[in-house]
JSON list of C-alpha atoms in Angstrom, two decimals:
[
{"chain": "A", "resi": 31, "resn": "MET", "atom": "CA", "xyz": [15.54, -28.00, -26.34]},
{"chain": "A", "resi": 32, "resn": "ARG", "atom": "CA", "xyz": [14.75, -25.61, -23.52]},
{"chain": "A", "resi": 33, "resn": "ARG", "atom": "CA", "xyz": [17.27, -25.49, -20.72]},
{"chain": "A", "resi": 34, "resn": "ALA", "atom": "CA", "xyz": [16.18, -26.88, -17.36]},
{"chain": "A", "resi": 35, "resn": "GLY", "atom": "CA", "xyz": [14.58, -24.13, -15.38]},
{"chain": "A", "resi": 36, "resn": "ALA", "atom": "CA", "xyz": [14.22, -21.82, -18.38]},
{"chain": "A", "resi": 37, "resn": "GLY", "atom": "CA", "xyz": [11.09, -19.73, -18.31]},
{"chain": "A", "resi": 38, "resn": "ARG", "atom": "CA", "xyz": [10.54, -20.31, -14.63]},
{"chain": "A", "resi": 39, "resn": "ARG", "atom": "CA", "xyz": [10.15, -17.45, -12.19]},
{"chain": "A", "resi": 40, "resn": "ASP", "atom": "CA", "xyz": [11.27, -17.75, -8.62]},
{"chain": "A", "resi": 41, "resn": "PRO", "atom": "CA", "xyz": [8.45, -17.65, -6.02]},
{"chain": "A", "resi": 42, "resn": "GLY", "atom": "CA", "xyz": [9.51, -14.19, -4.86]},
{"chain": "A", "resi": 43, "resn": "GLN", "atom": "CA", "xyz": [9.16, -12.83, -8.37]},
{"chain": "A", "resi": 44, "resn": "ARG", "atom": "CA", "xyz": [5.70, -14.37, -8.74]},
{"chain": "A", "resi": 45, "resn": "ARG", "atom": "CA", "xyz": [4.74, -12.78, -5.44]},
{"chain": "A", "resi": 46, "resn": "ARG", "atom": "CA", "xyz": [5.91, -9.34, -6.54]},
{"chain": "A", "resi": 47, "resn": "ARG", "atom": "CA", "xyz": [3.96, -9.56, -9.76]},
{"chain": "A", "resi": 48, "resn": "HIS", "atom": "CA", "xyz": [0.79, -10.47, -7.92]},
{"chain": "A", "resi": 49, "resn": "ARG", "atom": "CA", "xyz": [1.12, -7.83, -5.23]},
{"chain": "A", "resi": 50, "resn": "GLY", "atom": "CA", "xyz": [1.46, -5.04, -7.78]},
{"chain": "A", "resi": 51, "resn": "HIS", "atom": "CA", "xyz": [-1.05, -6.49, -10.25]},
{"chain": "A", "resi": 52, "resn": "GLU", "atom": "CA", "xyz": [1.36, -5.54, -13.01]},
{"chain": "A", "resi": 53, "resn": "ALA", "atom": "CA", "xyz": [0.55, -8.54, -15.17]},
{"chain": "A", "resi": 54, "resn": "ARG", "atom": "CA", "xyz": [-3.19, -7.86, -15.02]},
{"chain": "A", "resi": 55, "resn": "ASN", "atom": "CA", "xyz": [-3.18, -4.13, -15.58]},
{"chain": "A", "resi": 56, "resn": "GLY", "atom": "CA", "xyz": [-0.17, -3.24, -17.69]},
{"chain": "A", "resi": 57, "resn": "ASP", "atom": "CA", "xyz": [0.95, -0.05, -15.96]},
{"chain": "A", "resi": 58, "resn": "PRO", "atom": "CA", "xyz": [2.22, -0.77, -12.45]},
{"chain": "A", "resi": 59, "resn": "CYS", "atom": "CA", "xyz": [2.75, 2.88, -11.64]},
{"chain": "A", "resi": 60, "resn": "ALA", "atom": "CA", "xyz": [-0.94, 3.64, -12.13]},
{"chain": "A", "resi": 61, "resn": "LEU", "atom": "CA", "xyz": [-1.85, 1.34, -9.26]},
{"chain": "A", "resi": 62, "resn": "GLY", "atom": "CA", "xyz": [-0.73, 3.16, -6.21]},
{"chain": "A", "resi": 63, "resn": "ALA", "atom": "CA", "xyz": [2.88, 4.31, -6.20]},
{"chain": "A", "resi": 64, "resn": "SER", "atom": "CA", "xyz": [3.61, 7.91, -7.05]},
{"chain": "A", "resi": 65, "resn": "PRO", "atom": "CA", "xyz": [6.35, 8.53, -9.63]},
{"chain": "A", "resi": 66, "resn": "GLY", "atom": "CA", "xyz": [9.44, 9.76, -7.83]},
{"chain": "A", "resi": 67, "resn": "THR", "atom": "CA", "xyz": [8.83, 7.90, -4.57]},
{"chain": "A", "resi": 68, "resn": "ARG", "atom": "CA", "xyz": [11.07, 5.12, -3.33]},
{"chain": "A", "resi": 69, "resn": "ARG", "atom": "CA", "xyz": [8.47, 2.58, -4.48]},
{"chain": "A", "resi": 70, "resn": "CYS", "atom": "CA", "xyz": [8.26, 3.73, -8.08]},
{"chain": "A", "resi": 71, "resn": "ASP", "atom": "CA", "xyz": [10.44, 5.83, -10.36]},
{"chain": "A", "resi": 72, "resn": "ARG", "atom": "CA", "xyz": [8.87, 4.97, -13.75]},
{"chain": "A", "resi": 73, "resn": "ARG", "atom": "CA", "xyz": [12.02, 3.00, -14.63]},
{"chain": "A", "resi": 74, "resn": "CYS", "atom": "CA", "xyz": [11.08, -0.10, -12.68]},
{"chain": "A", "resi": 75, "resn": "GLY", "atom": "CA", "xyz": [9.03, -1.91, -15.34]},
{"chain": "A", "resi": 76, "resn": "TRP", "atom": "CA", "xyz": [7.59, -5.22, -14.16]},
{"chain": "A", "resi": 77, "resn": "GLN", "atom": "CA", "xyz": [9.65, -5.17, -10.97]},
{"chain": "A", "resi": 78, "resn": "CYS", "atom": "CA", "xyz": [7.68, -2.25, -9.51]},
{"chain": "A", "resi": 79, "resn": "GLU", "atom": "CA", "xyz": [6.92, -3.13, -5.89]},
{"chain": "A", "resi": 80, "resn": "LEU", "atom": "CA", "xyz": [3.32, -2.14, -5.20]},
{"chain": "A", "resi": 81, "resn": "SER", "atom": "CA", "xyz": [2.70, -4.17, -2.09]},
{"chain": "A", "resi": 82, "resn": "ALA", "atom": "CA", "xyz": [0.52, -3.19, 0.84]},
{"chain": "A", "resi": 83, "resn": "VAL", "atom": "CA", "xyz": [3.53, -1.61, 2.56]},
{"chain": "A", "resi": 84, "resn": "SER", "atom": "CA", "xyz": [3.23, 2.13, 2.90]},
{"chain": "A", "resi": 85, "resn": "ALA", "atom": "CA", "xyz": [5.96, 4.68, 2.33]},
{"chain": "A", "resi": 86, "resn": "ARG", "atom": "CA", "xyz": [6.66, 4.48, 6.08]},
{"chain": "A", "resi": 87, "resn": "GLY", "atom": "CA", "xyz": [7.76, 0.87, 5.72]},
{"chain": "A", "resi": 88, "resn": "GLU", "atom": "CA", "xyz": [4.79, -0.48, 7.69]},
{"chain": "A", "resi": 89, "resn": "PRO", "atom": "CA", "xyz": [2.34, -3.18, 6.53]},
{"chain": "A", "resi": 90, "resn": "GLU", "atom": "CA", "xyz": [-0.63, -0.83, 6.95]},
{"chain": "A", "resi": 91, "resn": "LEU", "atom": "CA", "xyz": [-1.53, 2.45, 5.29]},
{"chain": "A", "resi": 92, "resn": "THR", "atom": "CA", "xyz": [-2.89, 5.50, 7.04]},
{"chain": "A", "resi": 93, "resn": "VAL", "atom": "CA", "xyz": [-6.33, 6.64, 5.93]},
{"chain": "A", "resi": 94, "resn": "ALA", "atom": "CA", "xyz": [-4.74, 9.62, 4.15]},
{"chain": "A", "resi": 95, "resn": "GLU", "atom": "CA", "xyz": [-2.31, 7.36, 2.27]},
{"chain": "A", "resi": 96, "resn": "ALA", "atom": "CA", "xyz": [-5.13, 5.03, 1.29]},
{"chain": "A", "resi": 97, "resn": "ALA", "atom": "CA", "xyz": [-7.21, 7.94, 0.01]},
{"chain": "A", "resi": 98, "resn": "GLY", "atom": "CA", "xyz": [-4.37, 9.12, -2.22]},
{"chain": "A", "resi": 99, "resn": "ILE", "atom": "CA", "xyz": [-3.83, 5.64, -3.65]},
{"chain": "A", "resi": 100, "resn": "ALA", "atom": "CA", "xyz": [-7.57, 5.24, -4.24]},
{"chain": "A", "resi": 101, "resn": "ASP", "atom": "CA", "xyz": [-7.66, 8.53, -6.17]},
{"chain": "A", "resi": 102, "resn": "ARG", "atom": "CA", "xyz": [-4.94, 7.28, -8.52]},
{"chain": "A", "resi": 103, "resn": "LEU", "atom": "CA", "xyz": [-6.65, 3.93, -8.94]},
{"chain": "A", "resi": 104, "resn": "ARG", "atom": "CA", "xyz": [-9.94, 5.58, -9.88]},
{"chain": "A", "resi": 105, "resn": "ALA", "atom": "CA", "xyz": [-8.14, 7.82, -12.37]},
{"chain": "A", "resi": 106, "resn": "ALA", "atom": "CA", "xyz": [-6.68, 4.66, -13.93]},
{"chain": "A", "resi": 107, "resn": "GLY", "atom": "CA", "xyz": [-10.16, 3.18, -14.28]},
{"chain": "A", "resi": 108, "resn": "ARG", "atom": "CA", "xyz": [-9.82, 0.54, -11.56]},
{"chain": "A", "resi": 109, "resn": "ARG", "atom": "CA", "xyz": [-12.79, -0.73, -9.57]},
{"chain": "A", "resi": 110, "resn": "ILE", "atom": "CA", "xyz": [-12.06, -0.39, -5.86]},
{"chain": "A", "resi": 111, "resn": "VAL", "atom": "CA", "xyz": [-13.51, -2.78, -3.29]},
{"chain": "A", "resi": 112, "resn": "LEU", "atom": "CA", "xyz": [-13.42, -2.15, 0.46]},
{"chain": "A", "resi": 113, "resn": "ALA", "atom": "CA", "xyz": [-13.81, -4.82, 3.13]},
{"chain": "A", "resi": 114, "resn": "ASN", "atom": "CA", "xyz": [-13.45, -4.18, 6.84]},
{"chain": "A", "resi": 115, "resn": "GLY", "atom": "CA", "xyz": [-13.44, -5.90, 10.18]},
{"chain": "A", "resi": 116, "resn": "VAL", "atom": "CA", "xyz": [-11.50, -6.77, 13.32]},
{"chain": "A", "resi": 117, "resn": "PHE", "atom": "CA", "xyz": [-9.69, -9.87, 11.99]},
{"chain": "A", "resi": 118, "resn": "ASP", "atom": "CA", "xyz": [-8.50, -10.95, 15.43]},
{"chain": "A", "resi": 119, "resn": "LEU", "atom": "CA", "xyz": [-7.21, -14.53, 15.09]},
{"chain": "A", "resi": 120, "resn": "LEU", "atom": "CA", "xyz": [-7.63, -14.89, 11.35]},
{"chain": "A", "resi": 121, "resn": "HIS", "atom": "CA", "xyz": [-9.71, -17.94, 10.38]},
{"chain": "A", "resi": 122, "resn": "VAL", "atom": "CA", "xyz": [-11.03, -19.56, 7.20]},
{"chain": "A", "resi": 123, "resn": "GLY", "atom": "CA", "xyz": [-14.24, -17.53, 7.30]},
{"chain": "A", "resi": 124, "resn": "HIS", "atom": "CA", "xyz": [-12.17, -14.35, 7.06]},
{"chain": "A", "resi": 125, "resn": "VAL", "atom": "CA", "xyz": [-10.16, -15.74, 4.16]},
{"chain": "A", "resi": 126, "resn": "ARG", "atom": "CA", "xyz": [-13.27, -16.77, 2.22]},
{"chain": "A", "resi": 127, "resn": "TYR", "atom": "CA", "xyz": [-14.85, -13.37, 2.83]},
{"chain": "A", "resi": 128, "resn": "LEU", "atom": "CA", "xyz": [-11.78, -11.54, 1.53]},
{"chain": "A", "resi": 129, "resn": "GLU", "atom": "CA", "xyz": [-11.39, -13.82, -1.49]},
{"chain": "A", "resi": 130, "resn": "ALA", "atom": "CA", "xyz": [-15.03, -13.21, -2.41]},
{"chain": "A", "resi": 131, "resn": "ALA", "atom": "CA", "xyz": [-14.63, -9.46, -1.91]},
{"chain": "A", "resi": 132, "resn": "ARG", "atom": "CA", "xyz": [-11.52, -9.36, -4.10]},
{"chain": "A", "resi": 133, "resn": "ALA", "atom": "CA", "xyz": [-13.40, -11.09, -6.92]},
{"chain": "A", "resi": 134, "resn": "LEU", "atom": "CA", "xyz": [-15.79, -8.12, -7.13]},
{"chain": "A", "resi": 135, "resn": "GLY", "atom": "CA", "xyz": [-13.23, -5.63, -8.42]},
{"chain": "A", "resi": 136, "resn": "ASP", "atom": "CA", "xyz": [-9.67, -4.81, -9.39]},
{"chain": "A", "resi": 137, "resn": "VAL", "atom": "CA", "xyz": [-8.17, -3.77, -6.05]},
{"chain": "A", "resi": 138, "resn": "LEU", "atom": "CA", "xyz": [-9.11, -4.74, -2.51]},
{"chain": "A", "resi": 139, "resn": "PHE", "atom": "CA", "xyz": [-8.57, -2.40, 0.43]},
{"chain": "A", "resi": 140, "resn": "VAL", "atom": "CA", "xyz": [-9.10, -3.95, 3.86]},
{"chain": "A", "resi": 141, "resn": "GLY", "atom": "CA", "xyz": [-9.95, -1.73, 6.81]},
{"chain": "A", "resi": 142, "resn": "VAL", "atom": "CA", "xyz": [-8.89, -3.00, 10.24]},
{"chain": "A", "resi": 143, "resn": "ASN", "atom": "CA", "xyz": [-10.31, -1.66, 13.49]},
{"chain": "A", "resi": 144, "resn": "GLY", "atom": "CA", "xyz": [-7.68, -0.18, 15.78]},
{"chain": "A", "resi": 145, "resn": "ASP", "atom": "CA", "xyz": [-7.08, -1.67, 19.22]},
{"chain": "A", "resi": 146, "resn": "ALA", "atom": "CA", "xyz": [-9.19, 0.80, 21.21]},
{"chain": "A", "resi": 147, "resn": "ALA", "atom": "CA", "xyz": [-12.13, 0.31, 18.85]},
{"chain": "A", "resi": 148, "resn": "VAL", "atom": "CA", "xyz": [-11.86, -3.48, 19.17]},
{"chain": "A", "resi": 149, "resn": "ALA", "atom": "CA", "xyz": [-11.94, -3.21, 22.96]},
{"chain": "A", "resi": 150, "resn": "ARG", "atom": "CA", "xyz": [-15.11, -1.12, 22.71]},
{"chain": "A", "resi": 151, "resn": "LEU", "atom": "CA", "xyz": [-16.74, -3.46, 20.20]},
{"chain": "A", "resi": 152, "resn": "LYS", "atom": "CA", "xyz": [-15.64, -6.84, 21.53]},
{"chain": "A", "resi": 153, "resn": "GLY", "atom": "CA", "xyz": [-15.14, -6.26, 25.24]},
{"chain": "A", "resi": 154, "resn": "ALA", "atom": "CA", "xyz": [-12.44, -6.92, 27.80]},
{"chain": "A", "resi": 155, "resn": "GLY", "atom": "CA", "xyz": [-9.45, -8.97, 26.70]},
{"chain": "A", "resi": 156, "resn": "ARG", "atom": "CA", "xyz": [-9.74, -8.06, 23.03]},
{"chain": "A", "resi": 157, "resn": "PRO", "atom": "CA", "xyz": [-8.00, -7.76, 20.72]},
{"chain": "A", "resi": 158, "resn": "LEU", "atom": "CA", "xyz": [-5.72, -10.73, 21.20]},
{"chain": "A", "resi": 159, "resn": "MET", "atom": "CA", "xyz": [-3.42, -9.40, 18.47]},
{"chain": "A", "resi": 160, "resn": "PRO", "atom": "CA", "xyz": [-2.50, -5.71, 18.18]},
{"chain": "A", "resi": 161, "resn": "ALA", "atom": "CA", "xyz": [-3.59, -3.83, 15.09]},
{"chain": "A", "resi": 162, "resn": "ARG", "atom": "CA", "xyz": [-0.13, -3.76, 13.52]},
{"chain": "A", "resi": 163, "resn": "GLU", "atom": "CA", "xyz": [0.15, -7.56, 13.68]},
{"chain": "A", "resi": 164, "resn": "ARG", "atom": "CA", "xyz": [-3.38, -8.07, 12.38]},
{"chain": "A", "resi": 165, "resn": "ALA", "atom": "CA", "xyz": [-2.55, -5.75, 9.49]},
{"chain": "A", "resi": 166, "resn": "GLU", "atom": "CA", "xyz": [0.66, -7.61, 8.71]},
{"chain": "A", "resi": 167, "resn": "VAL", "atom": "CA", "xyz": [-1.12, -10.96, 8.58]},
{"chain": "A", "resi": 168, "resn": "LEU", "atom": "CA", "xyz": [-3.80, -9.55, 6.28]},
{"chain": "A", "resi": 169, "resn": "ALA", "atom": "CA", "xyz": [-1.23, -7.91, 4.00]},
{"chain": "A", "resi": 170, "resn": "ALA", "atom": "CA", "xyz": [0.32, -11.33, 3.40]},
{"chain": "A", "resi": 171, "resn": "LEU", "atom": "CA", "xyz": [-2.91, -12.76, 1.96]},
{"chain": "A", "resi": 172, "resn": "ARG", "atom": "CA", "xyz": [-3.17, -13.26, -1.79]},
{"chain": "A", "resi": 173, "resn": "ALA", "atom": "CA", "xyz": [-6.53, -11.49, -2.02]},
{"chain": "A", "resi": 174, "resn": "VAL", "atom": "CA", "xyz": [-5.48, -8.32, -0.20]},
{"chain": "A", "resi": 175, "resn": "ASP", "atom": "CA", "xyz": [-3.90, -5.34, -1.94]},
{"chain": "A", "resi": 176, "resn": "HIS", "atom": "CA", "xyz": [-3.86, -2.65, 0.76]},
{"chain": "A", "resi": 177, "resn": "VAL", "atom": "CA", "xyz": [-4.53, -2.66, 4.51]},
{"chain": "A", "resi": 178, "resn": "VAL", "atom": "CA", "xyz": [-5.71, 0.42, 6.41]},
{"chain": "A", "resi": 179, "resn": "VAL", "atom": "CA", "xyz": [-6.02, 0.70, 10.20]},
{"chain": "A", "resi": 180, "resn": "PHE", "atom": "CA", "xyz": [-8.82, 3.03, 11.33]},
{"chain": "A", "resi": 181, "resn": "GLU", "atom": "CA", "xyz": [-9.70, 4.07, 14.86]},
{"chain": "A", "resi": 182, "resn": "GLU", "atom": "CA", "xyz": [-13.46, 4.58, 14.68]},
{"chain": "A", "resi": 183, "resn": "ASP", "atom": "CA", "xyz": [-16.06, 1.95, 15.60]},
{"chain": "A", "resi": 184, "resn": "THR", "atom": "CA", "xyz": [-17.51, 2.00, 12.08]},
{"chain": "A", "resi": 185, "resn": "ALA", "atom": "CA", "xyz": [-15.80, 2.40, 8.71]},
{"chain": "A", "resi": 186, "resn": "ASP", "atom": "CA", "xyz": [-17.81, 5.47, 7.63]},
{"chain": "A", "resi": 187, "resn": "ALA", "atom": "CA", "xyz": [-14.81, 7.81, 7.59]},
{"chain": "A", "resi": 188, "resn": "LEU", "atom": "CA", "xyz": [-12.75, 5.23, 5.70]},
{"chain": "A", "resi": 189, "resn": "VAL", "atom": "CA", "xyz": [-15.53, 4.78, 3.14]},
{"chain": "A", "resi": 190, "resn": "ALA", "atom": "CA", "xyz": [-15.70, 8.56, 2.67]},
{"chain": "A", "resi": 191, "resn": "ALA", "atom": "CA", "xyz": [-11.92, 8.72, 2.17]},
{"chain": "A", "resi": 192, "resn": "ILE", "atom": "CA", "xyz": [-11.55, 5.79, -0.24]},
{"chain": "A", "resi": 193, "resn": "ARG", "atom": "CA", "xyz": [-14.98, 6.05, -1.95]},
{"chain": "A", "resi": 194, "resn": "PRO", "atom": "CA", "xyz": [-15.09, 2.40, -3.05]},
{"chain": "A", "resi": 195, "resn": "ALA", "atom": "CA", "xyz": [-17.27, 1.25, -5.91]},
{"chain": "A", "resi": 196, "resn": "ILE", "atom": "CA", "xyz": [-18.21, -1.71, -3.71]},
{"chain": "A", "resi": 197, "resn": "HIS", "atom": "CA", "xyz": [-18.28, -2.06, 0.05]},
{"chain": "A", "resi": 198, "resn": "ALA", "atom": "CA", "xyz": [-18.18, -5.81, 0.74]},
{"chain": "A", "resi": 199, "resn": "LYS", "atom": "CA", "xyz": [-19.54, -7.13, 4.02]},
{"chain": "A", "resi": 200, "resn": "GLY", "atom": "CA", "xyz": [-19.87, -10.64, 5.41]},
{"chain": "A", "resi": 201, "resn": "THR", "atom": "CA", "xyz": [-22.98, -12.76, 5.66]},
{"chain": "A", "resi": 202, "resn": "ASP", "atom": "CA", "xyz": [-23.65, -11.75, 9.25]},
{"chain": "A", "resi": 203, "resn": "TYR", "atom": "CA", "xyz": [-25.08, -8.58, 7.67]},
{"chain": "A", "resi": 204, "resn": "THR", "atom": "CA", "xyz": [-27.77, -7.78, 5.14]},
{"chain": "A", "resi": 205, "resn": "ALA", "atom": "CA", "xyz": [-27.57, -4.86, 2.72]},
{"chain": "A", "resi": 206, "resn": "GLU", "atom": "CA", "xyz": [-29.86, -2.90, 5.05]},
{"chain": "A", "resi": 207, "resn": "THR", "atom": "CA", "xyz": [-28.00, -3.60, 8.30]},
{"chain": "A", "resi": 208, "resn": "VAL", "atom": "CA", "xyz": [-24.50, -2.61, 7.16]},
{"chain": "A", "resi": 209, "resn": "PRO", "atom": "CA", "xyz": [-23.58, 0.37, 9.40]},
{"chain": "A", "resi": 210, "resn": "GLU", "atom": "CA", "xyz": [-21.86, 2.27, 6.57]},
{"chain": "A", "resi": 211, "resn": "ARG", "atom": "CA", "xyz": [-24.59, 1.74, 3.95]},
{"chain": "A", "resi": 212, "resn": "GLU", "atom": "CA", "xyz": [-25.71, 5.37, 3.72]},
{"chain": "A", "resi": 213, "resn": "THR", "atom": "CA", "xyz": [-22.14, 6.65, 3.47]},
{"chain": "A", "resi": 214, "resn": "VAL", "atom": "CA", "xyz": [-21.41, 4.13, 0.72]},
{"chain": "A", "resi": 215, "resn": "ARG", "atom": "CA", "xyz": [-24.46, 5.23, -1.27]},
{"chain": "A", "resi": 216, "resn": "ARG", "atom": "CA", "xyz": [-23.74, 8.91, -0.72]},
{"chain": "A", "resi": 217, "resn": "HIS", "atom": "CA", "xyz": [-20.33, 8.45, -2.34]},
{"chain": "A", "resi": 218, "resn": "GLY", "atom": "CA", "xyz": [-21.67, 6.52, -5.32]},
{"chain": "A", "resi": 219, "resn": "GLY", "atom": "CA", "xyz": [-20.91, 2.98, -4.21]},
{"chain": "A", "resi": 220, "resn": "ARG", "atom": "CA", "xyz": [-23.01, -0.05, -3.38]},
{"chain": "A", "resi": 221, "resn": "VAL", "atom": "CA", "xyz": [-23.03, -2.64, -0.62]},
{"chain": "A", "resi": 222, "resn": "VAL", "atom": "CA", "xyz": [-22.55, -6.30, -1.52]},
{"chain": "A", "resi": 223, "resn": "ILE", "atom": "CA", "xyz": [-22.82, -9.22, 0.92]},
{"chain": "A", "resi": 224, "resn": "VAL", "atom": "CA", "xyz": [-20.18, -11.89, 0.29]},
{"chain": "A", "resi": 225, "resn": "GLY", "atom": "CA", "xyz": [-18.52, -14.91, 1.86]},
{"chain": "A", "resi": 226, "resn": "ASP", "atom": "CA", "xyz": [-19.73, -18.20, 3.23]},
{"chain": "A", "resi": 227, "resn": "PRO", "atom": "CA", "xyz": [-22.35, -18.65, 5.98]},
{"chain": "A", "resi": 228, "resn": "LYS", "atom": "CA", "xyz": [-21.27, -17.35, 9.37]},
{"chain": "A", "resi": 229, "resn": "ASP", "atom": "CA", "xyz": [-20.05, -20.72, 10.64]},
{"chain": "A", "resi": 230, "resn": "HIS", "atom": "CA", "xyz": [-16.73, -19.46, 11.98]},
{"chain": "A", "resi": 231, "resn": "ALA", "atom": "CA", "xyz": [-16.07, -16.88, 14.68]},
{"chain": "A", "resi": 232, "resn": "THR", "atom": "CA", "xyz": [-13.02, -15.78, 16.63]},
{"chain": "A", "resi": 233, "resn": "ARG", "atom": "CA", "xyz": [-14.93, -15.99, 19.91]},
{"chain": "A", "resi": 234, "resn": "ASP", "atom": "CA", "xyz": [-15.69, -19.67, 19.20]},
{"chain": "A", "resi": 235, "resn": "ALA", "atom": "CA", "xyz": [-12.02, -20.35, 18.46]},
{"chain": "A", "resi": 236, "resn": "ILE", "atom": "CA", "xyz": [-11.04, -18.65, 21.73]},
{"chain": "A", "resi": 237, "resn": "GLN", "atom": "CA", "xyz": [-13.59, -20.72, 23.66]},
{"chain": "A", "resi": 238, "resn": "THR", "atom": "CA", "xyz": [-12.33, -23.94, 22.08]},
{"chain": "A", "resi": 239, "resn": "ILE", "atom": "CA", "xyz": [-8.73, -23.10, 22.95]},
{"chain": "A", "resi": 240, "resn": "VAL", "atom": "CA", "xyz": [-9.63, -22.25, 26.55]},
{"chain": "A", "resi": 241, "resn": "GLU", "atom": "CA", "xyz": [-11.64, -25.45, 27.03]},
{"chain": "A", "resi": 242, "resn": "ARG", "atom": "CA", "xyz": [-9.03, -27.74, 25.50]},
{"chain": "A", "resi": 243, "resn": "PHE", "atom": "CA", "xyz": [-6.15, -26.27, 27.47]},
{"chain": "A", "resi": 244, "resn": "ALA", "atom": "CA", "xyz": [-8.21, -26.41, 30.66]},
{"chain": "A", "resi": 245, "resn": "ARG", "atom": "CA", "xyz": [-8.83, -30.14, 30.14]},
{"chain": "A", "resi": 246, "resn": "ALA", "atom": "CA", "xyz": [-5.15, -30.73, 29.38]},
{"chain": "A", "resi": 247, "resn": "ARG", "atom": "CA", "xyz": [-4.02, -29.41, 32.76]}
]
């Protein structure tokens, strides 16, 4: 008779296994941590912590860090997917987009526009959440492997650095309206449109909050 609780893993252990993709891919060290760093010393086995936390202890990677990880992933034969956006006030449309993007490959990088870029793209009062907090929320999602904050208005430089096999964009785009499409193709990737219809938007959520609180006064 098996003892009560035998064979069970605590939730934290399950989380670690998912974040590093050790169970899926066999060699945790091939998936982003360099041997000899504090995140991996080749003695860690299944406990290797390959989360979206960079060597600086932050939830987001720099573009240079992401490029290095992507190089090792490609060498290990992994298919890299890149998604990007503002992700200010995360909603279900974002989650469905990222889940669909993750299903296209082995590892999902998510690019997040920096605060100055969001202000240029979205206007006064945005973002509501600073880039570091948006990155931390994204890094906690099951579908997301690595988060990268970039400062440009488009993700062209990030695409060139990571060179994803697939650049996943939401359904508010077509394959021919994605701003980074030529950069993706130039680096051997392809654009794929994923996610549910564009029925959710942060601006709509903001408007709903403003109207409801105004009525409550």
